[in-house]
Tab-separated table of C-alpha atoms in Angstrom:
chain	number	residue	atom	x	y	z
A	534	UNK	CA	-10.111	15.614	1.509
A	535	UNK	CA	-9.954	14.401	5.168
A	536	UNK	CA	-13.031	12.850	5.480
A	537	UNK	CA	-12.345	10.801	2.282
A	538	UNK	CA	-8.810	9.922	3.312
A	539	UNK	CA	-10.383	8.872	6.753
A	540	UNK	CA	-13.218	6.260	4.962
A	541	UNK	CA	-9.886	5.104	3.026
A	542	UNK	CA	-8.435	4.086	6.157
A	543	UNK	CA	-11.395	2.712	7.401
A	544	UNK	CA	-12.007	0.702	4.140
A	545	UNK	CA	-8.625	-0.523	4.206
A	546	UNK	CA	-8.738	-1.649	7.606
A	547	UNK	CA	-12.485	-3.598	7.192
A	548	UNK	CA	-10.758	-5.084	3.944
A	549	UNK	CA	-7.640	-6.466	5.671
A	550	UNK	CA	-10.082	-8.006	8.364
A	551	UNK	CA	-12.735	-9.968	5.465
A	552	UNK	CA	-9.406	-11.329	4.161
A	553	UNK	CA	-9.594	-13.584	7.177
A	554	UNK	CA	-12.845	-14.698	6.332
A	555	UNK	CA	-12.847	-18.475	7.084
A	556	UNK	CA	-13.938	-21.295	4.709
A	557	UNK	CA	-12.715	-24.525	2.735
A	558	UNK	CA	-9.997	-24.094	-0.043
A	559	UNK	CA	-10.687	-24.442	-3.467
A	560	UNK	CA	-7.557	-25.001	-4.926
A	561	UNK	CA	-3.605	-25.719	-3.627
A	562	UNK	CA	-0.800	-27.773	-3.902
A	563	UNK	CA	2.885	-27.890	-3.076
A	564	UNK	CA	3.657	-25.586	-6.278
A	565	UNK	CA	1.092	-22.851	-4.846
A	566	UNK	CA	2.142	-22.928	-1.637
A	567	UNK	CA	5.351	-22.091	-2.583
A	568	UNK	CA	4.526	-19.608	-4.638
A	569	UNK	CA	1.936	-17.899	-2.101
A	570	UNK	CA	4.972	-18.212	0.774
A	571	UNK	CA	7.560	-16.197	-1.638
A	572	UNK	CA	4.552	-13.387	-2.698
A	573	UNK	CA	4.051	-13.223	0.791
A	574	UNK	CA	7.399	-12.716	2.840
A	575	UNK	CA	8.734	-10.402	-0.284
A	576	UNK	CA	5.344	-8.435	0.366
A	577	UNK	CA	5.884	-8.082	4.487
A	578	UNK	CA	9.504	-7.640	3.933
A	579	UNK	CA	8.897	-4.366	1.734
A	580	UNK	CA	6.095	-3.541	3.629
A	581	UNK	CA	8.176	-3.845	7.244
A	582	UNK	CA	10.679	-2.158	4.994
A	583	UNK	CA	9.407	0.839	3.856
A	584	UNK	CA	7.911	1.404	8.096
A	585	UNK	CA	11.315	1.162	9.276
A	586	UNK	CA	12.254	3.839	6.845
A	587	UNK	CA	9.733	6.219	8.555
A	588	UNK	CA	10.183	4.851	12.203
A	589	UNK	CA	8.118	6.896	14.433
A	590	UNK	CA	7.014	9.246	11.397
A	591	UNK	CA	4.751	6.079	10.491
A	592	UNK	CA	1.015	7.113	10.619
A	593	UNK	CA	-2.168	5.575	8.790
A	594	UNK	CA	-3.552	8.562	7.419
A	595	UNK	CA	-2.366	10.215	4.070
A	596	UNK	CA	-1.211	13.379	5.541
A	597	UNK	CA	2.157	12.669	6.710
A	598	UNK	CA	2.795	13.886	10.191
A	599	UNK	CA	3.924	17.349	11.260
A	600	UNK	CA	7.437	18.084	11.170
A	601	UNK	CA	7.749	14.919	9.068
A	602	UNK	CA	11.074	15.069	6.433
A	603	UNK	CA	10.331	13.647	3.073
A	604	UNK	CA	11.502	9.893	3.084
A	605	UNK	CA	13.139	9.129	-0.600
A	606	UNK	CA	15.751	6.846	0.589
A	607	UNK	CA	15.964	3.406	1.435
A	608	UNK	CA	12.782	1.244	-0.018
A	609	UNK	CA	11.773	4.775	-1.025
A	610	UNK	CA	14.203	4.967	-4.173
A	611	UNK	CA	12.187	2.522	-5.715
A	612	UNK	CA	8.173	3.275	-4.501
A	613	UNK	CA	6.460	6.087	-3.172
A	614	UNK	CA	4.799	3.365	-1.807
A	615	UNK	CA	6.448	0.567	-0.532
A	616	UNK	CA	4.083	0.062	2.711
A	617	UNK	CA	0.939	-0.285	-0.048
A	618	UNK	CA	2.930	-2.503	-2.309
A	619	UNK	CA	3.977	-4.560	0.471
A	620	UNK	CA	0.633	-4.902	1.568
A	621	UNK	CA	-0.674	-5.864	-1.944
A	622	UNK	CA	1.892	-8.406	-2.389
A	623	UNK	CA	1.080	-10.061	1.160
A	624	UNK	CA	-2.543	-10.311	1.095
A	625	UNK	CA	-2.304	-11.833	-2.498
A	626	UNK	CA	0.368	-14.094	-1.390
A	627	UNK	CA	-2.706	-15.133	1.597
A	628	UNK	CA	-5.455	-14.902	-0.886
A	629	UNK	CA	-3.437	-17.568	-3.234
A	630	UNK	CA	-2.793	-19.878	-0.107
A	631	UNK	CA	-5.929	-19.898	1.340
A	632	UNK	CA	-7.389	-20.387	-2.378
A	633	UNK	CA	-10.922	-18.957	-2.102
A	634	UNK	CA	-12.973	-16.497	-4.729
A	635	UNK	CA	-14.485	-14.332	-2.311
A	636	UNK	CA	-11.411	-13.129	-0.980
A	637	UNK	CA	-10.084	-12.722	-4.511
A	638	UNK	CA	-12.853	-10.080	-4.827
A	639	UNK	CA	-11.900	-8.645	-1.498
A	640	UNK	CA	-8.062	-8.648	-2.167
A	641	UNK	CA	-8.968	-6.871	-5.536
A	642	UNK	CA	-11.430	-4.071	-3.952
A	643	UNK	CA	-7.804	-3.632	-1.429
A	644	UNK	CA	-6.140	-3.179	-3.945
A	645	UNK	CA	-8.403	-0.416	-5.320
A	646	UNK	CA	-8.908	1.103	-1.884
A	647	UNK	CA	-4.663	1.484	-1.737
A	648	UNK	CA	-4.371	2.785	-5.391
A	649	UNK	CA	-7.105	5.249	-4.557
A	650	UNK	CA	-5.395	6.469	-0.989
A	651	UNK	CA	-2.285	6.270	-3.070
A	652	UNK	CA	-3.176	9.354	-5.112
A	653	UNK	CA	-4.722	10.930	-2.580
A	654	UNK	CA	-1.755	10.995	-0.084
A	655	UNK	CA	0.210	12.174	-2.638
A	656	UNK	CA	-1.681	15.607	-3.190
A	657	UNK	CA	-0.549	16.163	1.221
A	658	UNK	CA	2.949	15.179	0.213
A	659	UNK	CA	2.173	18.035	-2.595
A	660	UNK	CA	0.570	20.432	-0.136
A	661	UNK	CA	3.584	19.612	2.604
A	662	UNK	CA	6.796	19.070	0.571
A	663	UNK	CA	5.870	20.758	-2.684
A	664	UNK	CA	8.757	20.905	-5.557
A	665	UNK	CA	10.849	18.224	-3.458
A	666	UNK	CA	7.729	16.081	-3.915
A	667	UNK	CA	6.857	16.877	-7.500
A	668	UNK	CA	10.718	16.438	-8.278
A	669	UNK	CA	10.892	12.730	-6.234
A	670	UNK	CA	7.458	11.592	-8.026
A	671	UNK	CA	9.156	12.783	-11.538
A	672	UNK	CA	11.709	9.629	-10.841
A	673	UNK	CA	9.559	7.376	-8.407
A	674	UNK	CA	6.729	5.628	-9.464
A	675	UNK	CA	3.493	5.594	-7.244
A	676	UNK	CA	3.453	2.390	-6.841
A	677	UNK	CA	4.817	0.110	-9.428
A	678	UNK	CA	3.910	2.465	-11.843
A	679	UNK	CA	2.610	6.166	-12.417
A	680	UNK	CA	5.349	8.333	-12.212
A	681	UNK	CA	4.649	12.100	-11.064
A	682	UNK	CA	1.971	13.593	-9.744
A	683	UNK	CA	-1.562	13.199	-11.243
């Protein structure tokens, strides 16, 4: 399982990076960039959020680190996930203001890649926390959806 969570991280990283991919626009407007602005700062403001929640307990892999509590207050009453959501709903707010098709595709494989880490950071917060997990996921969705553990 580590070696997959690891190529998660990596694939989430090289992701993040294509998003800034340069090239001409292909669509915009006042109403857009609106529209991209609010997606965006509601996206870094769960995101920053849900890493002030876990302070120095913040790592990038799925395994959460030793000694760790399990966070379920704060940004965490509504998300298991409010880092990946965040990050979903920031990149899309970019990908809608920079307007381009490629890095539609590459926003959607993110999103994948964060889904996919998703549920497999949840089976360590299984293997650490165990009831106190499976009990929070019963009421918690993964990330906007999926509650428990799958």
């Amino acid at each position: 399982m580590k070696d997959r969570a690891n190529l998660l991280v990596g694939a989430q990283f090289v992701l993040l990076a294509l998003l800034l991919l340069p090239g001409p626009s292909l669509w915009g407007g006042p109403v857009v960039g609106v529209v991209a602005a609010a997606v965006g700062v509601v996206g870094v403001a769960l995101a920053v959020a849900g890493a002030a929640v876990l302070g120095r307990d913040l790592v990038p892999w799925v395994a959460p680190r030793e000694g760790a509590p399990l966070r379920t207050g704060g940004v965490f009453r509504f998300t298991r996930n409010p880092i990946y959501l965040g990050l979903i709903l920031a990149t899309a707010g970019w990908v809608l203001w920079r307007a381009r098709v490629e890095l539609v595709v590459v926003w959607s494989l993110l999103v994948v890649v964060l889904v996919v880490k998703a549920h497999v950071e949840q089976r360590a917060l299984v293997a650490a926390f165990g009831d106190d997990y499976r009990r929070y996921a019963d009421r918690t969705p993964l990330i906007l959806w999926g509650r428990g553990v799958r």
